[in-house]
Tab-separated table of C-alpha atoms in Angstrom:
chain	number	residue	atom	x	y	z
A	1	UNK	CA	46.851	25.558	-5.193
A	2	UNK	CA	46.664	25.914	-8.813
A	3	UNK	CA	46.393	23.239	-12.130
A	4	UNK	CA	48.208	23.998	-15.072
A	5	UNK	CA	48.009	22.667	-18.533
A	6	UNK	CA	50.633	23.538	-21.064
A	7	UNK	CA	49.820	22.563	-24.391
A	8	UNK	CA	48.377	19.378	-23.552
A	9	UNK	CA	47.164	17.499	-26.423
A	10	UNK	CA	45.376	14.009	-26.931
A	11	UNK	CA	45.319	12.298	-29.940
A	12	UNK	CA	44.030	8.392	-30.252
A	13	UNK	CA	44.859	6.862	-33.727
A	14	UNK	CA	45.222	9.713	-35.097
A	15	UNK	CA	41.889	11.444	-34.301
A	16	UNK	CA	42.287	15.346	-31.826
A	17	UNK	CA	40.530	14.966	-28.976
A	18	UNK	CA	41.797	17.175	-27.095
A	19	UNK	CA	43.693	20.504	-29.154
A	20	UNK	CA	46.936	22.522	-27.357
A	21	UNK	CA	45.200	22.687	-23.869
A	22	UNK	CA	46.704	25.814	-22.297
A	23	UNK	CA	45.184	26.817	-18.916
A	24	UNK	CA	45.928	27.834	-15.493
A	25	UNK	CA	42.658	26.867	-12.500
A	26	UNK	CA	43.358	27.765	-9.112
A	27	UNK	CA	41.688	27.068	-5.699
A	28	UNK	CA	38.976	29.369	-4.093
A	29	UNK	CA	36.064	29.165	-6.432
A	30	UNK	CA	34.775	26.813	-9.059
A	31	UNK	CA	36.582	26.627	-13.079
A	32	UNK	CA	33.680	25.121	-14.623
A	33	UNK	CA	34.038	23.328	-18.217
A	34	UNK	CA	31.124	24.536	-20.394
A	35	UNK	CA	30.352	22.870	-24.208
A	36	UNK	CA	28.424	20.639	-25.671
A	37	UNK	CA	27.982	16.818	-25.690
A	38	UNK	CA	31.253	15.644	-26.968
A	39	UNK	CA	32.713	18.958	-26.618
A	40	UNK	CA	35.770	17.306	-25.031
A	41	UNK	CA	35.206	18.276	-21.074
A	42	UNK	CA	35.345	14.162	-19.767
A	43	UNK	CA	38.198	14.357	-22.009
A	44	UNK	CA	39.649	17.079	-20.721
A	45	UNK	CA	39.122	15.649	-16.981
A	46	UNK	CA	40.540	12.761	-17.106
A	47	UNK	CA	43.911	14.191	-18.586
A	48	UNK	CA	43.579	16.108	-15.735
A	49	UNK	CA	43.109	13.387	-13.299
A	50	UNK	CA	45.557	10.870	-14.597
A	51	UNK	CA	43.276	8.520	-15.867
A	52	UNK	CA	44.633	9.553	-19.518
A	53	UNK	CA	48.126	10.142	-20.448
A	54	UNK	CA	48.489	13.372	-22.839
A	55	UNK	CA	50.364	12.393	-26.227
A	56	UNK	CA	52.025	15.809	-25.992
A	57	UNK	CA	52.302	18.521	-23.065
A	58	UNK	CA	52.369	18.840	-19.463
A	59	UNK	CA	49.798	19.060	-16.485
A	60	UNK	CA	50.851	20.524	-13.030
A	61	UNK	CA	49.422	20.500	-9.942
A	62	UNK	CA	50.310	22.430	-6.963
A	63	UNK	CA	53.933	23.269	-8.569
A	64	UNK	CA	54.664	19.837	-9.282
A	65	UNK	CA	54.955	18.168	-12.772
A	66	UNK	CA	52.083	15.472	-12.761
A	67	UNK	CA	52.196	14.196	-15.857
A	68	UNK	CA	53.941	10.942	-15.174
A	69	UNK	CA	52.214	10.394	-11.886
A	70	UNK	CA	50.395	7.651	-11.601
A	71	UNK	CA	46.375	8.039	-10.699
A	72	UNK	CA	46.665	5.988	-7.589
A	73	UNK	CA	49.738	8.572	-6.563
A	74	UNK	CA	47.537	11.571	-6.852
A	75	UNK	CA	45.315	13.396	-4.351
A	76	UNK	CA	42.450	13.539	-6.917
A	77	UNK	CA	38.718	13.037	-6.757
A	78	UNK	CA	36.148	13.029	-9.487
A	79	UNK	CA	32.297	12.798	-9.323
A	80	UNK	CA	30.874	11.377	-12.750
A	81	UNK	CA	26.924	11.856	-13.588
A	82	UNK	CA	26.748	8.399	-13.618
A	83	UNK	CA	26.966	7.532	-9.348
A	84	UNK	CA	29.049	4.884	-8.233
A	85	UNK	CA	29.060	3.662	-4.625
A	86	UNK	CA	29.724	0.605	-3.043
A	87	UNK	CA	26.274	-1.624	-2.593
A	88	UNK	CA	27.786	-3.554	0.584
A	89	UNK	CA	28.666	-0.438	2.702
A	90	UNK	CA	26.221	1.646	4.412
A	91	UNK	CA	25.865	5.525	3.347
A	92	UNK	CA	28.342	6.569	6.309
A	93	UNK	CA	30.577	3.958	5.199
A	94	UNK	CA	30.998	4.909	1.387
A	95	UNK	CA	31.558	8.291	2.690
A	96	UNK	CA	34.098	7.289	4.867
A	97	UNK	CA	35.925	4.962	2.590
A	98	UNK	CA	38.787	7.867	1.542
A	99	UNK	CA	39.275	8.752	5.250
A	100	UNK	CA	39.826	5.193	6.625
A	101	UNK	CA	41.905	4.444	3.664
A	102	UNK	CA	44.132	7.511	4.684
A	103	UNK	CA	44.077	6.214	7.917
A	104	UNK	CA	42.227	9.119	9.671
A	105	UNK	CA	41.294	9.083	13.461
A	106	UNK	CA	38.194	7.843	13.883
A	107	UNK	CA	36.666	10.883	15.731
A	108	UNK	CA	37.539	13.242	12.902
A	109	UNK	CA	36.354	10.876	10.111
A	110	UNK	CA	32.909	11.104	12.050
A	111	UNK	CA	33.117	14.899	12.315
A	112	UNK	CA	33.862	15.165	8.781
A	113	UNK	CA	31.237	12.640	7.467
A	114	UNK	CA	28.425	14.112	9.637
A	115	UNK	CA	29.094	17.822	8.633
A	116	UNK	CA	29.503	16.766	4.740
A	117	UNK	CA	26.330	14.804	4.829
A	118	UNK	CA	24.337	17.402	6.273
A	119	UNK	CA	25.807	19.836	3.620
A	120	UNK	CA	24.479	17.644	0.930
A	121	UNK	CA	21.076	16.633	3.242
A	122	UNK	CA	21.486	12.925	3.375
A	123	UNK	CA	22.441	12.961	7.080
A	124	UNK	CA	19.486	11.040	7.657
A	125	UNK	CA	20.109	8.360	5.694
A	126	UNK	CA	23.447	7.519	7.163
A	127	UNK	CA	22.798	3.988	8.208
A	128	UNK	CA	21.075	3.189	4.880
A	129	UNK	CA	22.256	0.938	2.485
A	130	UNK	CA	22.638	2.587	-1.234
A	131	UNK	CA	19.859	-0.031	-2.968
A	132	UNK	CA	17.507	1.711	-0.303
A	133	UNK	CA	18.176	5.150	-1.471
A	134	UNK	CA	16.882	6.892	-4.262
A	135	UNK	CA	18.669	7.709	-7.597
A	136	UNK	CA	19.250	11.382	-6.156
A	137	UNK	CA	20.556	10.375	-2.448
A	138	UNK	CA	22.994	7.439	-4.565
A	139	UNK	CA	24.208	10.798	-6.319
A	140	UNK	CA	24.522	13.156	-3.195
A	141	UNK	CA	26.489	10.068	-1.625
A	142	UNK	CA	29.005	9.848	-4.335
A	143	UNK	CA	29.463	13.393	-4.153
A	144	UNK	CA	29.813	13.292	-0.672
A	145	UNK	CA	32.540	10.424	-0.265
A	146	UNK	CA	34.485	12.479	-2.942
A	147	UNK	CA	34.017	16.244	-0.737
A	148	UNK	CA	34.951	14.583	2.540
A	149	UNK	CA	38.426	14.103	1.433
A	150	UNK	CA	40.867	16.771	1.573
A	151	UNK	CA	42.041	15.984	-2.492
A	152	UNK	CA	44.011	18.832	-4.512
A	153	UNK	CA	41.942	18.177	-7.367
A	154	UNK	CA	38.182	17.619	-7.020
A	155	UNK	CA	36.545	16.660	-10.376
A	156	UNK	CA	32.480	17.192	-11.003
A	157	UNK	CA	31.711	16.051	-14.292
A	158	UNK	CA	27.991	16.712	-14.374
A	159	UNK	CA	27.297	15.470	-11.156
A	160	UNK	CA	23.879	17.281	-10.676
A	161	UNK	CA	22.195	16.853	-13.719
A	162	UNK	CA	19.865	14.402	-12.644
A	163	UNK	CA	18.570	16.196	-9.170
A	164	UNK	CA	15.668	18.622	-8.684
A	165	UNK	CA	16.364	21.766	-9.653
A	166	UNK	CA	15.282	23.506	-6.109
A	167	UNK	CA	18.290	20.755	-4.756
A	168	UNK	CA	21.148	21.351	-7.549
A	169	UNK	CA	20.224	25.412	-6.682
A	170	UNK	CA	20.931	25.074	-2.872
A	171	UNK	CA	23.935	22.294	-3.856
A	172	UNK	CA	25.252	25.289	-6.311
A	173	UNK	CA	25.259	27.505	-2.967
A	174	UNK	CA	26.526	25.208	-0.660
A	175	UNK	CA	29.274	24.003	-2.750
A	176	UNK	CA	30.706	27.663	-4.136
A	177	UNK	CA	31.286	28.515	0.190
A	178	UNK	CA	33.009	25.116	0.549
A	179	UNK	CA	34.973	25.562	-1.865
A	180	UNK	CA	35.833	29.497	-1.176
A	181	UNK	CA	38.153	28.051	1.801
A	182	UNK	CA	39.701	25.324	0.484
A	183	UNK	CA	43.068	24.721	-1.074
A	184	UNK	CA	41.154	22.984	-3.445
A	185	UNK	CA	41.270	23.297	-6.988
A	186	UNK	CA	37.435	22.468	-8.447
A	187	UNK	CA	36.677	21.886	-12.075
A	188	UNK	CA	32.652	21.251	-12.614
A	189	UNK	CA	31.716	20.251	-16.239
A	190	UNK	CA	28.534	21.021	-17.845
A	191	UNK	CA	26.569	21.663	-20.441
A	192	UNK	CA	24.437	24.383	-18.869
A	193	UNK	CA	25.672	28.476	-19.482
A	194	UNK	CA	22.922	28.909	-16.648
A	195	UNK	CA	24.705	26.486	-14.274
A	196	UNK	CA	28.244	28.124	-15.353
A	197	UNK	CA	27.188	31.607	-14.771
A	198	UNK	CA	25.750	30.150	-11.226
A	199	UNK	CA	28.822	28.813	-9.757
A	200	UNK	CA	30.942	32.124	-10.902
A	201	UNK	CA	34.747	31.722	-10.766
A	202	UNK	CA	36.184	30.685	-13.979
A	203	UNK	CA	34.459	29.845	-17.642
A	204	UNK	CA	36.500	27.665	-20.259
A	205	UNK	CA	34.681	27.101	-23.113
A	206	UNK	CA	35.288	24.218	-25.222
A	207	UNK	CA	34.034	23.150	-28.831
A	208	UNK	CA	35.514	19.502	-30.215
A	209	UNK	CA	38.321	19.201	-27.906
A	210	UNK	CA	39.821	23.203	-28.516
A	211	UNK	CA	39.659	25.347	-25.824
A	212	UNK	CA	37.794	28.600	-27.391
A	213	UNK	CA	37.399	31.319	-24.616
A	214	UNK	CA	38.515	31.141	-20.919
A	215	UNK	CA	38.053	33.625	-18.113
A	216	UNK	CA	35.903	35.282	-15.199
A	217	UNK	CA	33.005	33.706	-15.753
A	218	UNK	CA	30.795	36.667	-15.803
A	219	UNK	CA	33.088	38.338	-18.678
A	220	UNK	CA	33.496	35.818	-20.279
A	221	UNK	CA	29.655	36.025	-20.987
A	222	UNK	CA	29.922	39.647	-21.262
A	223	UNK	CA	32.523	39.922	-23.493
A	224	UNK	CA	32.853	36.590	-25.781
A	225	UNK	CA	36.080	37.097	-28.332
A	226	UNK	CA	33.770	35.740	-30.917
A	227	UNK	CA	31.076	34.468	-32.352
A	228	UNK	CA	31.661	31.249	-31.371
A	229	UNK	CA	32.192	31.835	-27.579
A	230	UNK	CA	28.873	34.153	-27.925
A	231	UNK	CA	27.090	30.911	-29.091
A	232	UNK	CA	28.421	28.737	-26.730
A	233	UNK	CA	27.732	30.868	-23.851
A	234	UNK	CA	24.410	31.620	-24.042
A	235	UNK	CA	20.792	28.737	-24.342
A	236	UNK	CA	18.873	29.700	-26.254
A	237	UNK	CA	22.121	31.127	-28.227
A	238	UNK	CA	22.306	34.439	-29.235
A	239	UNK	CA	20.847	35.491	-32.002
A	240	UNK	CA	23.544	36.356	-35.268
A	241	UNK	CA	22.028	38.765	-38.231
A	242	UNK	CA	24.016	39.196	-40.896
A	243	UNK	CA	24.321	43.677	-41.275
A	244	UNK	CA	25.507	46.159	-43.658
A	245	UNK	CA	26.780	49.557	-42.948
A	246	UNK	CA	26.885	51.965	-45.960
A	247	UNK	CA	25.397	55.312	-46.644
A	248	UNK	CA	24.568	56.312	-43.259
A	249	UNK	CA	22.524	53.324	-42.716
A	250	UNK	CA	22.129	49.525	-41.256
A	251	UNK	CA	21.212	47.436	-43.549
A	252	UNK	CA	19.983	43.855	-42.574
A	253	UNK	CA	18.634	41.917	-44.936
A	254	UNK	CA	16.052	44.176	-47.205
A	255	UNK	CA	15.379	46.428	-44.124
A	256	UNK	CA	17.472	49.776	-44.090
A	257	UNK	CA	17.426	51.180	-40.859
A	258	UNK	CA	19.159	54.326	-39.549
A	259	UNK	CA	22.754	53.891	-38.578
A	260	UNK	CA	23.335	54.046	-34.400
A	261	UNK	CA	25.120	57.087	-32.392
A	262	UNK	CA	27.660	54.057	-30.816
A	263	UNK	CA	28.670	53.131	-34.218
A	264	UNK	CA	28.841	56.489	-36.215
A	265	UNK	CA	32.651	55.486	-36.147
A	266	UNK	CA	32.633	51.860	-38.057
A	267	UNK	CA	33.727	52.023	-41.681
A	268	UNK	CA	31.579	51.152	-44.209
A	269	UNK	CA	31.647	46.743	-44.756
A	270	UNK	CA	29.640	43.731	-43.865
A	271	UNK	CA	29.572	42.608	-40.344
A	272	UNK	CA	27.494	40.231	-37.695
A	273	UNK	CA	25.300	41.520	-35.440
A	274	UNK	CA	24.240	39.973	-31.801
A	275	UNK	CA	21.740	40.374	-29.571
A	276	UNK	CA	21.104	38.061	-26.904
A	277	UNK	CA	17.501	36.034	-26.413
A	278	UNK	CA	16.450	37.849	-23.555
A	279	UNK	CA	17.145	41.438	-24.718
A	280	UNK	CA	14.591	40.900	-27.785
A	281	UNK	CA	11.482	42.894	-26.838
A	282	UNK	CA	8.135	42.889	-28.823
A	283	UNK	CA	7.137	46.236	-27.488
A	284	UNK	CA	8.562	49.769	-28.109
A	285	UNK	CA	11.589	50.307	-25.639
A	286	UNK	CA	10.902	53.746	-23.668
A	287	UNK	CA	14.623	54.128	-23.974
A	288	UNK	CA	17.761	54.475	-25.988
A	289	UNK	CA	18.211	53.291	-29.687
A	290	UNK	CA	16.683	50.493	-30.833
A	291	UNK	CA	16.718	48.552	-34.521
A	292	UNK	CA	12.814	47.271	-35.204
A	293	UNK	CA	12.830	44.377	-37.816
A	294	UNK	CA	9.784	42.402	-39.287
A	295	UNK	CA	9.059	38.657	-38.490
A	296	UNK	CA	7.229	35.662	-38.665
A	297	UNK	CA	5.871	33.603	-36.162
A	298	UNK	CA	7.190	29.974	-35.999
A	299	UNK	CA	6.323	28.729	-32.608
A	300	UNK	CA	5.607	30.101	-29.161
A	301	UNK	CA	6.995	27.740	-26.595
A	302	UNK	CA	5.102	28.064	-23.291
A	303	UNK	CA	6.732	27.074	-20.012
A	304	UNK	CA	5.915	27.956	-16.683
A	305	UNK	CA	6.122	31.890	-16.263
A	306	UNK	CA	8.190	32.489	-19.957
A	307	UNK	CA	8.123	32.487	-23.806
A	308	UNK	CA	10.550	31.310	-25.856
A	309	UNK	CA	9.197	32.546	-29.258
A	310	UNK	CA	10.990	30.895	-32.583
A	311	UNK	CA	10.523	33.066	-35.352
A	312	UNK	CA	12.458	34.011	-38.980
A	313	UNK	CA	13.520	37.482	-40.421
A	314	UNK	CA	14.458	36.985	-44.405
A	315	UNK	CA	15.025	33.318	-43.770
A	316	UNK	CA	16.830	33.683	-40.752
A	317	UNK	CA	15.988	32.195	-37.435
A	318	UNK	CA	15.520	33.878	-34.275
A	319	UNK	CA	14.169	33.429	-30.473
A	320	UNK	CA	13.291	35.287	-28.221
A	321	UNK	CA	13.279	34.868	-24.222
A	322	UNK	CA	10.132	36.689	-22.585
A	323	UNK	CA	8.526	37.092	-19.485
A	324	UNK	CA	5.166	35.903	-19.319
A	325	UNK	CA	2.510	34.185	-21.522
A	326	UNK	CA	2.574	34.632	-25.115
A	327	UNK	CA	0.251	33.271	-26.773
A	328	UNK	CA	0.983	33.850	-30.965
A	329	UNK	CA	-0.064	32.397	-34.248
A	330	UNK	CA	2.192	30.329	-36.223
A	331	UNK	CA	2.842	32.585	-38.872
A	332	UNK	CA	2.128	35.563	-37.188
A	333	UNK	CA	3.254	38.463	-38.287
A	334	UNK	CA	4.533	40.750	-35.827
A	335	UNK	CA	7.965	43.402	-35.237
A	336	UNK	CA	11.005	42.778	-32.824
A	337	UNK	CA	13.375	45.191	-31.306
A	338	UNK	CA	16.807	44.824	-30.412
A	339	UNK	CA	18.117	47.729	-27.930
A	340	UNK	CA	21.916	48.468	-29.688
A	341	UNK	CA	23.091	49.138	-26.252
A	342	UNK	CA	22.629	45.433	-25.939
A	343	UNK	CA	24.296	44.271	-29.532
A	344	UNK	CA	27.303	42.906	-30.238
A	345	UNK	CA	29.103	43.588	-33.218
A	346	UNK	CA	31.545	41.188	-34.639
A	347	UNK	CA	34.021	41.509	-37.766
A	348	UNK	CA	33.255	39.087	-40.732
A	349	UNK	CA	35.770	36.947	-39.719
A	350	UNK	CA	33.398	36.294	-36.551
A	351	UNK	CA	35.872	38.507	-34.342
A	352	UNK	CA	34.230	40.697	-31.572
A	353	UNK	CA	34.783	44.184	-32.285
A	354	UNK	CA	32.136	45.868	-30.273
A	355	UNK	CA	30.698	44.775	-26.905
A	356	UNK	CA	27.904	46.093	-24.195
A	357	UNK	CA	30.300	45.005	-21.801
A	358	UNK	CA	32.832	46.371	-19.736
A	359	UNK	CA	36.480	46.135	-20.632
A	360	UNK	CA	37.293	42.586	-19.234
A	361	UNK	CA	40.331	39.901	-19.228
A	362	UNK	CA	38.364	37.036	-20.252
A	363	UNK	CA	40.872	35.758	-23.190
A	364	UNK	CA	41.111	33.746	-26.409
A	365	UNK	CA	42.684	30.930	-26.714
């Protein structure tokens, strides 16, 4: 089974909401919609779904123009963050509600209710009414009612954000097997590059309704096509310095730094370089070639077993992701360094030119 959108565009009084949409999601593991608030994903869904018509372009499904269709004459489900279950009906009930309504035998609608409700671990609570249940379990029903059915198109936008973590980790799990053997094409939204990167599969990323980057989701990561895909993919984002190469050297900001083996071969010019959070070290790395820059302390966030340490180089801001307890001075002076077997290096115009990645088939749009 496979979606496909060709060149499907919204537009509502003449506001874009959704910009030349071109994408193909198939079955067997999650595509999962990653961008901000208001990026466009709901958007996005719902022309998907058939809730909204597309002013221009088509969606498939399965082979079969769907554009037209009407919602009611699709095979579609869709999970919203917000829960929605019926207050009369009991927990089995609203689970059951597609089944009977598809007039499934009443033996296999038990089967199917019992196994889906253990997956999500509200079997318990089957004879429960949903004003008994908490906020999570009225979520984990929802989701339930809309797994039991056998739908082509199963829509998740942000249906986890409001359960423990230690739950939306095992749900992650359960879900990616579920949906390995099904002829089930699964689009998850999400704001989360941690929750994107967790569910594997596919990556699209989105920025106000344009569809920037799509792909494997661990190349897509990897290998963004630009600046903006490396921003989008990444919390805290990566980190962009503005570089110089001339002379032999790497020049960021006053600093002049020797220029690296890996890019002996880049002609002299201006360019962007990246380096992701987590890479940023405050010690000496005992290997390969590193560029050390000044900087000052802005805050050291503390939580749990990490840092995330805000600081500024020449005016420009930077964080880094470390393990352990930092405790630091505002104002602190201190040095950084970036491993360049971990940098990106992108052209002015903010295309990637250089990557630590493998060669990959992630693609701009």
């Amino acid at each position: 089974m496979s979606l496909q959108l060709e060149n499907v565009t919204l537009k509502v009084r003449g506001e874009t909401y959704i910009d030349e949409a071109n994408l193909q999601l198939d079955s067997g593991s999650f595509n999962v919609l990653l961008g901000h608030t208001l990026a466009g994903k709901t958007t996005l869904m719902r022309l998907m779904a058939g809730l909204d018509t597309p002013s221009r372009g088509r969606v498939w499904l399965g082979g079969r123009d769907m554009t037209d269709v009407p919602v009611r004459q699709r095979n579609v489900s869709m999970v919203y963050q917000q829960f929605i279950n019926y207050p009369t009906l009991t927990v089995f009930d609203n689970i059951a509600s597609p089944l009977k309504q598809a007039k499934v035998a009443r033996a296999e609608i038990q089967r199917r209710v019992e196994e889906t409700a253990h997956m999500l671990g509200i079997d318990h609570l089957l004879g429960r009414y949903p004003q008994a249940l908490s906020g999570g379990q009225q979520q984990r029903t929802a989701m339930a009612r809309a797994l039991v059915k056998d739908a082509d198109l199963v829509l998740f936008d942000e249906p986890l954000v409001n359960l423990d973590y230690k739950l939306r980790e095992s749900l992650r799990v359960e879900m990616r097997k579920l949906f390995a053997s099904r002829d089930t094409v699964a689009v998850y939204a999400t704001t989360e590059p941690a929750e994107a990167l967790a569910l594997g599969g596919t990556t699209v990323l989105l920025k106000e309704g344009r569809i920037v980057q799509s792909g494997p989701s661990g190349e897509v990561y990897r290998q963004p096509c630009n600046m903006e895909a490396a921003s989008l993919f990444g919390e805290p984002p990566i980190n962009l310095l503005a570089a110089e190469i001339a002379g032999g050297e790497c020049r960021i900001g006053r600093q002049r730094l020797p220029l690296p083996a890996a890019w002996q071969h880049l002609e002299e010019g201006h360019y962007r370089l990246g380096v992701r959070p987590h890479h940023v070290s405050l010690a000496p790395l005992a290997t390969g070639e590193t560029l050390c820059l000044p900087v000052q302390v802005r805050v050291a966030e503390i939580g749990g077993s990490e840092t995330f340490l805000h600081m500024t180089h020449d005016e420009i801001d930077l964080v880094a992701h470390l393990g352990g307890i930092h405790e630091l001075a505002v104002d602190q002076a201190l040095e950084i360094h970036l491993p360049c077997a971990e940098m990106f290096v992108f052209e002015p115009d903010g295309e990637l030119l250089l990557s630590p990645a493998f060669p990959a088939t992630a693609a701009c749009a």
